[in-house]
Amino acid sequence: MAPFNVTGLADAGSVLLFVAIGFAFGYILESSGFGDSRKLTGQFYFTDLAVLKVMFTAVVVAMVGIVWASTAGLLNFDDLWVNHTYVIPGMVGGAIMGVGFVVGGYCPGTSLVSMATLKKDGAVFVLGALLGMFVFGESVEGIIPFMDQTDLGRMTVGDALGVSPGVVAALATALALALFVGADWVKRKLHGTGPEPAPRIGRFTLPAVGAGALSAVVVPLLFISPPSYLDKWEKMTDKHALISDRKVQIDPAELLETMNDDSLRVELLDLRPEPAFNRFHIQEAQRANLEGLAQARQRLTTLPLNTVVVLVDQEEKLSTEGFKLLTAMGVRNVYVLEGGVDHWLHVFEAKPMKPGDGPALGDRWEVSRPDLHHMPHREFEKKIKLATKAKRSGGCG
Amino acid sequence: MTTAPAPGKAPARYWNPYLGGALLGLLLFLSFFVTGNGLGASGALNRVVVAAEGVVAQEHVDTTPYLAEMGGADRNPLDHWMVLEILGILLGGLVSGLVHKRVRPETFKGPRVSAATRLAFALIGGAVMGYGARLARGCTSGQGLSGGSAMSEGSWLFLLAMFASAYVVAIFARRLWR
């Protein structure tokens, strides 16, 4: 969602906004001929390639827009809904849909447009689709293991291939252009007919101008690296007050209470160097560093919903940096231990532990997990508010 | 078309596909930019199904986890942005149809099949498509367009599977369309 500090735009004027987006979608589909099943299926016989061209042009244009906007810092890609990858159910479902597409002549969106222009086959297709969904809804309980297999989560092509989004956009553009040229070639071979007539802009045809413009926009993306998480944090101005107003720095007593709360999971990440960690750490703390956290987005954004992530430093310097990083990465429920390990020791043992103080016992110190029930009462401001609403949306939910 | 259109009522030509594609791409981008989501259709149709089931048998919806997630107890399955979007799609399709003089009752079919056969296949194909779209967690719009442009790996595998399957099936379904 963008710009970074504008949220709630989709909530406020949302009804009109979504109807308007749908309206434009329906208008473009109908104007491009997607309300006609003969035109839609024509692509499979190489008689009419318009649908293939519209679809892949749209995918590439939108992709290039998304990559540009997130590279320029106008859009936070991590906030966008990226359909989760389920390899086997996705591909089996796709193959089944391919059958439905050819036999029925439409896909769900296009059948709505066809129905809206009073085409009987479109309306009957919609009815059939509703029926198929009904059958699925009634039988899904039996195939849940199948549905949930090969779940790779939010996996982009770039993640999978180990390349930047700019490279993916360039590859997709090249693929689309090759597809268009190739499909037109097959069409000419099979039917002896050329591509659909195109308007001219000066000496060039519209497709040529479009391909040139797209290439000119895509090529620079190959050489620009996407913004770092800390660049993103700088743009998330609505979150900066969380640190300055001390909304996320939790008291040691609140951390201890949370560790003892069976309904919550605490992911305690200790950012101090190894010697300090070995000398003393809070029980169940895992050693981590900022570079490692930046690589662990997939795991940290898919932690169980009742997880509270608490960052620990000797004081607060690294943990505050860690908070910025994780927040920019889109990790939920991140907090910082107020005053770090020093404050924890001060509260529970009344003496700071300096290097050289006692043996390196890690979490075998008693103060590593003080007994909550034998503690003097301590007043503190409760700050942890669990945001449990998972982001689960997308055009298909 | 089964009947020749009356003079002066001839439907307009369809847009050049690259123009339509570029506009659709811009719309898709704007949708991501403003709402964080792409475009979709099948999810909303599914919600219509759940709403209809709720009218007939709310108890059944409440006790089936998959359905209850959308329409259980006090949840209204139609209270979702995608439902608003398909209302817009219907309206936008209708207006474009009116502007381009394409709104009239007719059945699109291949030259070698009867209208009744075509409608029977549309029903069967629709059902297969509806089932598949739920299995794939999205349709051509939600998985293909939106997931494809958001660079989801699964969406690209989905597109590959769908088009590969369609091109193969088309060989055997030639009678329907050619």
Coordinates of C-alpha atoms in Angstrom, one line a residue:
Chain A
M1 CA 0.0 0.0 0.0
A2 CA 1.3 3.4 -0.8
P3 CA 2.4 6.0 -0.2
F4 CA 4.0 4.8 3.0
N5 CA 2.4 7.0 5.5
V6 CA -1.1 7.0 3.9
T7 CA -3.0 4.1 5.4
G8 CA -6.7 3.7 5.6
L9 CA -7.3 5.1 2.1
A10 CA -8.8 1.8 1.1
D11 CA -11.0 1.7 4.2
A12 CA -12.4 5.2 4.1
G13 CA -13.8 5.8 0.7
S14 CA -13.6 2.2 0.0
V15 CA -17.0 1.3 -1.3
L16 CA -16.8 3.7 -4.2
L17 CA -13.1 3.0 -4.8
F18 CA -13.6 -0.7 -5.3
V19 CA -16.7 -0.3 -7.4
A20 CA -14.7 2.2 -9.6
I21 CA -11.8 -0.2 -9.9
G22 CA -14.2 -3.0 -10.9
F23 CA -15.9 -0.6 -13.3
A24 CA -12.7 0.2 -15.1
F25 CA -11.8 -3.5 -15.1
G26 CA -15.1 -4.5 -16.7
Y27 CA -15.0 -1.7 -19.2
I28 CA -11.5 -2.6 -20.4
L29 CA -12.3 -6.3 -20.6
E30 CA -15.4 -5.7 -22.7
S31 CA -13.8 -3.1 -24.9
S32 CA -11.0 -5.6 -25.6
G33 CA -13.4 -8.3 -26.6
F34 CA -13.3 -10.5 -23.5
G35 CA -17.1 -10.7 -23.5
D36 CA -17.0 -13.0 -26.6
S37 CA -16.1 -16.6 -26.0
R38 CA -15.1 -17.1 -29.6
K39 CA -12.5 -14.4 -29.3
L40 CA -11.3 -15.8 -25.9
T41 CA -10.9 -19.4 -27.3
G42 CA -9.5 -18.1 -30.6
Q43 CA -6.1 -17.8 -28.8
F44 CA -6.0 -21.6 -28.4
Y45 CA -6.4 -22.1 -32.2
F46 CA -4.1 -19.1 -33.2
T47 CA -7.0 -17.4 -35.0
D48 CA -7.2 -14.5 -32.6
L49 CA -4.4 -13.6 -30.3
A50 CA -5.9 -10.5 -28.7
V51 CA -6.6 -12.1 -25.4
L52 CA -3.0 -13.5 -25.0
K53 CA -1.7 -10.0 -25.9
V54 CA -4.0 -8.1 -23.6
M55 CA -3.3 -10.4 -20.6
F56 CA 0.5 -10.5 -20.8
T57 CA 0.8 -6.8 -21.7
A58 CA -1.2 -6.0 -18.6
V59 CA 0.9 -8.3 -16.4
V60 CA 4.2 -6.8 -17.7
V61 CA 3.0 -3.2 -17.5
A62 CA 1.7 -3.6 -14.0
M63 CA 4.9 -5.5 -12.9
V64 CA 7.2 -2.8 -14.3
G65 CA 5.1 -0.2 -12.5
I66 CA 5.3 -2.1 -9.3
V67 CA 9.0 -2.6 -9.5
W68 CA 9.7 1.0 -10.5
A69 CA 7.5 2.4 -7.7
S70 CA 9.1 0.2 -5.1
T71 CA 12.6 1.0 -6.3
A72 CA 11.8 4.7 -6.2
G73 CA 10.5 4.3 -2.7
L74 CA 6.9 5.2 -3.5
L75 CA 5.5 1.8 -2.7
N76 CA 6.4 -0.8 -0.1
F77 CA 6.5 -4.1 -1.9
D78 CA 6.2 -6.0 1.3
D79 CA 2.8 -4.5 1.9
L80 CA 1.4 -5.8 -1.4
W81 CA -0.5 -9.0 -1.5
V82 CA 1.5 -11.6 -3.3
N83 CA -0.4 -14.7 -3.9
H84 CA 1.1 -17.5 -1.8
T85 CA 2.7 -20.3 -3.7
Y86 CA 1.3 -23.8 -3.4
V87 CA 3.1 -25.6 -6.2
I88 CA 1.0 -28.7 -6.7
P89 CA -2.6 -27.5 -5.9
G90 CA -1.9 -24.3 -7.9
M91 CA -0.7 -26.2 -11.0
V92 CA -3.4 -28.9 -10.8
G93 CA -6.0 -26.2 -10.3
G94 CA -4.6 -24.3 -13.2
A95 CA -4.6 -27.4 -15.4
I96 CA -8.3 -28.0 -14.5
M97 CA -9.1 -24.4 -15.3
G98 CA -7.5 -24.8 -18.7
V99 CA -10.0 -27.5 -19.4
G100 CA -12.9 -25.3 -18.2
F101 CA -11.6 -22.4 -20.3
V102 CA -11.7 -24.3 -23.5
V103 CA -14.9 -26.3 -22.8
G104 CA -16.8 -23.3 -21.3
G105 CA -15.3 -20.5 -23.4
Y106 CA -14.7 -18.1 -20.5
C107 CA -12.9 -17.6 -17.2
P108 CA -14.7 -16.1 -14.2
G109 CA -14.0 -12.4 -14.8
T110 CA -14.7 -12.5 -18.5
S111 CA -18.0 -14.5 -18.1
L112 CA -19.3 -11.7 -15.8
V113 CA -18.6 -9.1 -18.6
S114 CA -20.2 -11.4 -21.1
M115 CA -23.3 -11.8 -18.9
A116 CA -23.5 -8.0 -18.4
T117 CA -23.8 -7.7 -22.2
L118 CA -26.6 -10.3 -22.2
K119 CA -24.7 -13.2 -23.8
K120 CA -26.5 -16.4 -22.8
D121 CA -23.4 -18.5 -22.9
G122 CA -21.7 -16.1 -20.5
A123 CA -24.6 -16.2 -18.1
V124 CA -24.8 -20.0 -18.2
F125 CA -21.0 -20.1 -17.6
V126 CA -21.4 -17.9 -14.5
L127 CA -24.0 -20.3 -13.2
G128 CA -21.7 -23.2 -13.9
A129 CA -18.8 -21.5 -12.1
L130 CA -21.1 -20.9 -9.0
L131 CA -22.0 -24.6 -9.2
G132 CA -18.4 -25.7 -9.3
M133 CA -17.5 -23.5 -6.4
F134 CA -20.4 -24.9 -4.4
V135 CA -19.2 -28.5 -5.1
F136 CA -15.7 -27.4 -4.0
G137 CA -16.9 -25.8 -0.8
E138 CA -18.8 -28.9 0.1
S139 CA -16.0 -31.3 -0.6
V140 CA -12.9 -29.4 0.4
E141 CA -12.8 -30.9 3.9
G142 CA -11.8 -34.2 2.3
I143 CA -8.8 -32.8 0.3
I144 CA -7.3 -30.4 2.8
P145 CA -4.0 -32.4 2.9
F146 CA -3.8 -32.0 -0.8
M147 CA -4.6 -28.3 -0.7
D148 CA -2.0 -27.6 2.0
Q149 CA 0.9 -29.4 0.4
T150 CA 3.9 -27.7 -1.2
D151 CA 3.2 -24.5 0.6
L152 CA 6.0 -22.1 -0.1
G153 CA 4.3 -19.0 1.4
R154 CA 5.0 -15.6 -0.1
M155 CA 7.5 -16.6 -2.7
T156 CA 8.4 -14.4 -5.6
V157 CA 10.0 -15.4 -8.8
G158 CA 13.0 -13.3 -7.8
D159 CA 13.3 -15.1 -4.5
A160 CA 13.1 -18.5 -6.3
L161 CA 15.7 -17.6 -8.9
G162 CA 17.9 -15.5 -6.6
V163 CA 17.6 -12.4 -8.8
S164 CA 16.4 -8.9 -8.1
P165 CA 12.9 -7.7 -9.0
G166 CA 14.4 -5.6 -11.8
V167 CA 15.8 -8.7 -13.4
V168 CA 12.4 -10.4 -13.1
A169 CA 10.7 -7.5 -14.7
A170 CA 13.2 -7.5 -17.6
L171 CA 12.8 -11.3 -18.1
A172 CA 9.0 -11.0 -18.0
T173 CA 9.1 -8.2 -20.6
A174 CA 11.4 -10.2 -22.9
L175 CA 9.3 -13.3 -22.5
A176 CA 6.1 -11.4 -23.3
L177 CA 7.6 -9.8 -26.4
A178 CA 8.9 -13.1 -27.6
L179 CA 5.5 -14.7 -26.9
F180 CA 3.7 -12.0 -29.0
V181 CA 6.1 -12.3 -31.9
G182 CA 6.1 -16.1 -31.7
A183 CA 2.3 -16.3 -31.5
D184 CA 1.9 -14.0 -34.5
W185 CA 4.4 -16.1 -36.4
V186 CA 2.4 -19.3 -35.7
K187 CA -0.8 -17.6 -36.7
R188 CA 0.6 -16.6 -40.0
K189 CA 2.0 -20.1 -40.6
L190 CA -1.3 -21.8 -39.7
H191 CA -3.8 -19.4 -41.2
G192 CA -1.9 -17.0 -43.4
T193 CA -3.2 -14.0 -41.5
G194 CA -1.2 -11.2 -39.9
P195 CA -1.6 -9.5 -36.6
E196 CA -4.6 -7.3 -35.9
P197 CA -4.4 -3.8 -37.5
A198 CA -2.7 -1.3 -35.2
P199 CA -2.9 2.5 -35.1
R200 CA 0.2 4.3 -36.1
I201 CA 2.1 6.9 -34.2
G202 CA 4.1 8.8 -36.7
R203 CA 6.3 6.4 -38.6
F204 CA 5.8 3.6 -36.1
T205 CA 3.0 1.3 -35.2
L206 CA 1.5 1.3 -31.7
P207 CA 3.0 -2.1 -30.7
A208 CA 6.5 -1.0 -31.9
V209 CA 6.3 2.2 -29.9
G210 CA 4.9 0.3 -26.9
A211 CA 7.7 -2.3 -27.0
G212 CA 10.3 0.4 -27.3
A213 CA 8.9 2.5 -24.5
L214 CA 8.6 -0.6 -22.2
S215 CA 12.2 -1.6 -23.0
A216 CA 13.5 1.9 -22.2
V217 CA 11.7 1.8 -18.9
V218 CA 12.8 -1.7 -18.0
V219 CA 16.5 -1.6 -18.8
P220 CA 17.5 0.8 -16.1
L221 CA 15.9 -1.5 -13.5
L222 CA 18.6 -4.0 -14.2
F223 CA 21.2 -1.7 -12.7
I224 CA 19.3 -0.2 -9.8
S225 CA 19.2 -2.2 -6.6
P226 CA 16.0 -2.2 -4.6
P227 CA 15.8 0.1 -1.5
S228 CA 17.2 -1.4 1.8
Y229 CA 14.9 -2.0 4.7
L230 CA 16.4 1.0 6.6
D231 CA 15.6 3.2 3.5
K232 CA 12.0 1.9 3.8
W233 CA 12.0 2.7 7.6
E234 CA 12.9 6.3 6.9
K235 CA 9.8 6.6 4.7
M236 CA 7.5 4.9 7.3
T237 CA 7.1 8.2 9.1
D238 CA 3.9 7.1 10.8
K239 CA 5.9 4.5 12.8
H240 CA 8.7 6.7 14.0
A241 CA 6.7 7.9 17.0
L242 CA 6.5 4.3 18.3
I243 CA 10.2 4.7 19.2
S244 CA 10.3 8.3 20.2
D245 CA 7.2 8.1 22.3
R246 CA 8.5 4.8 23.9
K247 CA 5.4 2.8 22.9
V248 CA 7.4 -0.4 22.1
Q249 CA 10.0 -0.4 24.8
I250 CA 8.7 -2.9 27.3
D251 CA 9.6 -3.1 31.0
P252 CA 11.6 -6.2 32.1
A253 CA 8.6 -7.1 34.3
E254 CA 6.3 -7.1 31.3
L255 CA 8.7 -9.3 29.4
L256 CA 8.8 -11.8 32.4
E257 CA 5.1 -11.8 32.6
T258 CA 4.8 -12.4 28.9
M259 CA 7.3 -15.3 29.1
N260 CA 5.0 -16.8 31.8
D261 CA 1.9 -16.3 29.8
D262 CA 1.0 -19.7 28.3
S263 CA -1.2 -18.1 25.6
L264 CA 1.7 -16.2 24.1
R265 CA 4.9 -17.3 22.3
V266 CA 7.9 -15.1 22.9
E267 CA 10.6 -14.9 20.2
L268 CA 13.4 -13.4 22.2
L269 CA 16.3 -12.2 20.0
D270 CA 19.5 -11.2 21.7
L271 CA 21.6 -9.0 19.4
R272 CA 24.7 -8.7 21.6
P273 CA 28.0 -10.2 20.6
E274 CA 28.7 -13.8 21.4
P275 CA 30.9 -13.3 24.6
A276 CA 28.3 -11.2 26.2
F277 CA 25.6 -13.6 25.3
N278 CA 27.6 -16.5 26.7
R279 CA 28.3 -14.8 29.9
F280 CA 24.6 -14.1 30.6
H281 CA 21.3 -14.2 28.6
I282 CA 17.7 -14.3 29.4
Q283 CA 16.3 -17.8 29.3
E284 CA 15.0 -18.9 25.8
A285 CA 16.8 -16.0 24.1
Q286 CA 18.3 -16.8 20.7
R287 CA 21.4 -15.0 19.5
A288 CA 20.8 -13.0 16.4
N289 CA 22.4 -10.1 14.5
L290 CA 21.0 -7.4 12.2
E291 CA 22.4 -9.0 9.0
G292 CA 20.9 -12.4 9.9
L293 CA 17.5 -10.8 10.7
A294 CA 17.4 -9.1 7.3
Q295 CA 17.8 -12.5 5.7
A296 CA 15.1 -14.2 7.8
R297 CA 12.0 -12.3 6.5
Q298 CA 10.2 -15.4 5.4
R299 CA 10.4 -17.0 8.9
L300 CA 9.8 -13.9 10.9
T301 CA 6.7 -12.8 8.9
T302 CA 5.1 -16.3 9.2
L303 CA 5.6 -16.8 13.0
P304 CA 2.5 -18.1 14.8
L305 CA 0.0 -15.3 15.3
N306 CA 0.4 -15.3 19.1
T307 CA 4.1 -14.6 18.8
V308 CA 5.6 -11.5 20.5
V309 CA 9.1 -10.7 19.1
V310 CA 11.3 -9.0 21.7
L311 CA 14.7 -7.6 20.8
V312 CA 17.4 -7.4 23.5
D313 CA 20.7 -5.5 23.6
Q314 CA 23.0 -4.6 26.4
E315 CA 21.1 -1.3 26.5
E316 CA 18.9 -0.3 23.6
K317 CA 21.0 0.8 20.7
L318 CA 21.1 -2.4 18.6
S319 CA 17.6 -3.4 19.6
T320 CA 16.2 -0.1 18.4
E321 CA 17.9 -0.6 15.0
G322 CA 16.5 -4.1 15.0
F323 CA 13.0 -2.7 15.6
K324 CA 13.4 -0.4 12.6
L325 CA 14.6 -3.3 10.5
L326 CA 11.9 -5.7 11.5
T327 CA 9.1 -3.1 11.2
A328 CA 10.2 -2.2 7.7
M329 CA 10.3 -5.9 6.9
G330 CA 6.6 -6.2 7.9
V331 CA 7.1 -8.4 11.0
R332 CA 4.2 -8.1 13.5
N333 CA 4.3 -7.6 17.2
V334 CA 7.9 -6.4 17.6
Y335 CA 9.1 -4.9 20.9
V336 CA 12.3 -3.8 22.5
L337 CA 13.4 -4.7 26.0
E338 CA 13.6 -1.4 27.8
G339 CA 17.1 -0.7 29.0
G340 CA 18.3 -4.0 27.7
V341 CA 20.1 -6.6 29.7
D342 CA 21.5 -4.0 32.0
H343 CA 18.1 -2.9 33.1
W344 CA 16.8 -6.5 33.4
L345 CA 19.7 -7.3 35.8
H346 CA 19.1 -4.0 37.7
V347 CA 15.5 -4.8 38.1
F348 CA 15.8 -8.4 39.1
E349 CA 19.2 -8.5 40.8
A350 CA 20.0 -5.0 41.6
K351 CA 23.5 -5.1 40.2
P352 CA 24.7 -4.7 36.6
M353 CA 26.8 -7.5 35.1
K354 CA 30.0 -6.1 33.6
P355 CA 32.5 -8.0 31.6
G356 CA 34.5 -10.2 33.9
D357 CA 31.8 -10.4 36.5
G358 CA 31.6 -14.1 37.4
P359 CA 31.7 -17.1 35.1
A360 CA 30.1 -17.3 31.7
L361 CA 27.0 -19.3 32.6
G362 CA 24.7 -18.2 29.8
D363 CA 21.2 -18.9 31.0
R364 CA 22.2 -20.9 34.1
W365 CA 22.1 -17.8 36.2
E366 CA 19.0 -17.7 38.4
V367 CA 18.3 -14.2 37.2
S368 CA 18.0 -15.6 33.6
R369 CA 14.5 -16.5 34.5
P370 CA 13.4 -15.0 37.9
D371 CA 10.5 -16.7 39.6
L372 CA 7.5 -14.5 38.9
H373 CA 5.8 -15.6 42.2
H374 CA 8.6 -14.7 44.5
M375 CA 9.1 -11.3 43.2
P376 CA 8.2 -8.0 44.9
H377 CA 5.4 -6.3 43.0
R378 CA 6.6 -4.0 40.3
E379 CA 4.5 -1.3 38.7
F380 CA 4.9 -0.9 35.0
E381 CA 3.0 0.3 31.9
K382 CA 1.7 -2.5 29.8
K383 CA 2.6 -1.9 26.2
I384 CA 2.2 -5.2 24.4
K385 CA -0.9 -5.2 22.2
L386 CA -1.1 -8.3 20.1
A387 CA -2.0 -7.6 16.5
T388 CA -3.3 -10.9 15.5
K389 CA -5.0 -10.1 12.3
A390 CA -3.0 -11.8 9.7
K391 CA -2.7 -10.3 6.3
R392 CA -4.8 -12.7 4.3
S393 CA -6.3 -11.2 1.2
G394 CA -5.8 -11.0 -2.5
G395 CA -8.2 -11.3 -5.4
C396 CA -9.1 -14.8 -4.6
G397 CA -9.6 -15.2 -0.9
Chain B
M1 CA -23.4 -13.8 -34.0
T2 CA -26.5 -15.6 -35.1
T3 CA -28.3 -12.6 -36.7
A4 CA -26.8 -9.8 -38.8
P5 CA -27.1 -6.5 -36.9
A6 CA -29.4 -3.9 -38.2
P7 CA -27.8 -1.1 -40.2
G8 CA -26.4 1.7 -38.0
K9 CA -26.4 -0.7 -35.0
A10 CA -23.2 -2.5 -36.0
P11 CA -21.0 -3.1 -33.0
A12 CA -17.8 -1.2 -32.8
R13 CA -14.5 -2.8 -33.3
Y14 CA -12.6 -4.1 -30.3
W15 CA -9.7 -2.1 -29.0
N16 CA -6.2 -2.9 -30.2
P17 CA -5.0 -5.6 -27.8
Y18 CA -1.8 -3.8 -26.8
L19 CA -3.8 -0.6 -26.0
G20 CA -6.3 -2.6 -23.9
G21 CA -3.4 -4.5 -22.3
A22 CA -1.5 -1.3 -21.4
L23 CA -4.7 0.2 -19.9
L24 CA -5.4 -2.9 -17.9
G25 CA -1.8 -3.0 -16.7
L26 CA -2.1 0.6 -15.5
L27 CA -5.3 -0.2 -13.7
L28 CA -3.8 -3.2 -12.1
F29 CA -0.8 -1.2 -11.0
L30 CA -3.1 1.6 -9.6
S31 CA -5.1 -1.0 -7.7
F32 CA -1.9 -2.4 -6.1
F33 CA -0.7 1.2 -5.4
V34 CA -3.9 2.4 -3.7
T35 CA -5.3 -0.7 -2.1
G36 CA -2.3 -3.1 -1.8
N37 CA -4.3 -5.7 -3.7
G38 CA -4.7 -6.5 -7.4
L39 CA -7.8 -7.4 -9.2
G40 CA -10.0 -10.5 -8.7
A41 CA -13.3 -12.1 -9.6
S42 CA -13.6 -15.7 -8.5
G43 CA -13.2 -15.0 -4.8
A44 CA -16.3 -12.8 -4.9
L45 CA -18.3 -15.4 -6.8
N46 CA -17.4 -17.9 -4.1
R47 CA -18.8 -15.5 -1.6
V48 CA -22.0 -15.3 -3.5
V49 CA -22.2 -19.1 -3.2
V50 CA -21.6 -19.0 0.5
A51 CA -24.2 -16.2 0.9
A52 CA -26.8 -18.3 -0.9
E53 CA -25.9 -21.4 1.2
G54 CA -26.4 -19.2 4.3
V55 CA -29.9 -18.3 3.2
V56 CA -30.8 -21.9 2.8
A57 CA -28.8 -23.5 5.6
Q58 CA -27.0 -21.2 7.9
E59 CA -26.3 -24.0 10.3
H60 CA -24.5 -25.9 7.6
V61 CA -22.3 -22.9 6.9
D62 CA -21.5 -22.4 10.6
T63 CA -20.4 -26.0 11.0
T64 CA -18.2 -26.3 7.8
P65 CA -14.9 -24.6 8.6
Y66 CA -14.2 -23.6 5.0
L67 CA -17.6 -21.9 4.6
A68 CA -17.7 -20.5 8.2
E69 CA -14.5 -18.6 7.6
M70 CA -16.5 -16.4 5.1
G71 CA -20.1 -16.7 6.3
G72 CA -20.2 -18.3 9.8
A73 CA -22.5 -16.9 12.5
D74 CA -22.6 -13.1 12.2
R75 CA -20.2 -12.8 9.3
N76 CA -21.6 -11.5 6.1
P77 CA -19.8 -13.2 3.2
L78 CA -20.8 -10.4 0.9
D79 CA -19.1 -7.7 3.1
H80 CA -15.9 -7.8 1.2
W81 CA -14.1 -5.6 -1.3
M82 CA -14.1 -8.2 -4.0
V83 CA -17.9 -8.3 -4.0
L84 CA -17.9 -4.6 -4.7
E85 CA -15.4 -5.1 -7.4
I86 CA -17.6 -7.6 -9.3
L87 CA -20.5 -5.2 -9.1
G88 CA -18.2 -2.8 -10.8
I89 CA -17.2 -5.3 -13.4
L90 CA -20.8 -6.0 -14.3
L91 CA -21.5 -2.3 -14.5
G92 CA -18.3 -1.5 -16.5
G93 CA -19.0 -4.4 -18.9
L94 CA -22.6 -3.2 -19.4
V95 CA -21.6 0.4 -20.0
S96 CA -18.8 -0.6 -22.5
G97 CA -21.3 -2.9 -24.2
L98 CA -23.8 0.0 -24.5
V99 CA -21.2 2.4 -25.7
H100 CA -19.9 0.0 -28.4
K101 CA -23.4 -1.3 -29.3
R102 CA -22.8 -4.9 -28.2
V103 CA -25.6 -5.3 -25.7
R104 CA -28.0 -7.8 -27.1
P105 CA -29.2 -11.3 -26.1
E106 CA -27.3 -13.9 -28.1
T107 CA -25.2 -17.0 -27.8
F108 CA -21.6 -17.0 -28.9
K109 CA -20.7 -20.4 -30.3
G110 CA -18.6 -22.2 -32.9
P111 CA -20.2 -22.7 -36.3
R112 CA -20.6 -26.5 -36.0
V113 CA -22.5 -26.8 -32.7
S114 CA -26.1 -25.8 -31.8
A115 CA -26.9 -23.1 -29.3
A116 CA -28.2 -25.8 -26.9
T117 CA -25.0 -27.8 -27.1
R118 CA -23.0 -24.6 -26.6
L119 CA -25.0 -23.7 -23.4
A120 CA -24.6 -27.2 -22.1
F121 CA -20.8 -27.0 -22.5
A122 CA -20.8 -23.5 -21.0
L123 CA -22.4 -24.9 -17.9
I124 CA -20.0 -27.8 -17.7
G125 CA -17.0 -25.7 -18.5
G126 CA -18.1 -23.1 -15.9
A127 CA -18.4 -25.8 -13.3
V128 CA -14.9 -27.2 -14.1
M129 CA -13.5 -23.6 -14.1
G130 CA -15.2 -22.8 -10.8
Y131 CA -13.9 -25.9 -9.1
G132 CA -10.4 -25.4 -10.5
A133 CA -10.3 -21.8 -9.5
R134 CA -10.9 -22.7 -5.9
L135 CA -8.3 -25.4 -6.0
A136 CA -5.8 -23.0 -7.5
R137 CA -6.8 -20.4 -4.9
G138 CA -7.6 -17.9 -7.6
C139 CA -8.7 -17.4 -11.2
T140 CA -7.2 -15.9 -14.3
S141 CA -7.6 -12.4 -12.7
G142 CA -6.6 -13.1 -9.2
Q143 CA -3.8 -15.6 -9.8
G144 CA -2.9 -14.8 -13.4
L145 CA -3.1 -11.0 -13.6
S146 CA -2.6 -9.9 -10.0
G147 CA -0.2 -12.7 -8.8
G148 CA 1.6 -12.6 -12.1
S149 CA 2.4 -8.9 -11.9
A150 CA 3.2 -9.1 -8.2
M151 CA 5.8 -11.7 -9.3
S152 CA 4.4 -14.6 -7.3
E153 CA 6.2 -17.8 -8.2
G154 CA 3.1 -19.8 -7.8
S155 CA 1.1 -17.6 -10.1
W156 CA 3.6 -18.0 -12.9
L157 CA 3.6 -21.8 -12.4
F158 CA -0.2 -21.6 -12.4
L159 CA -0.3 -19.6 -15.7
L160 CA 2.1 -22.1 -17.3
A161 CA -0.2 -25.0 -16.2
M162 CA -3.4 -23.3 -17.3
F163 CA -2.2 -22.3 -20.7
A164 CA -0.4 -25.6 -21.4
S165 CA -3.5 -27.5 -20.4
A166 CA -5.8 -25.3 -22.5
Y167 CA -3.7 -25.5 -25.6
V168 CA -3.7 -29.3 -25.4
V169 CA -7.4 -29.6 -24.6
A170 CA -8.2 -27.3 -27.5
I171 CA -6.9 -29.9 -29.9
F172 CA -9.6 -32.3 -28.8
A173 CA -12.3 -29.6 -28.4
R174 CA -11.8 -28.3 -31.9
R175 CA -15.4 -29.2 -32.9
L176 CA -16.7 -26.8 -30.3
W177 CA -15.1 -23.7 -31.7
R178 CA -13.8 -24.1 -35.3

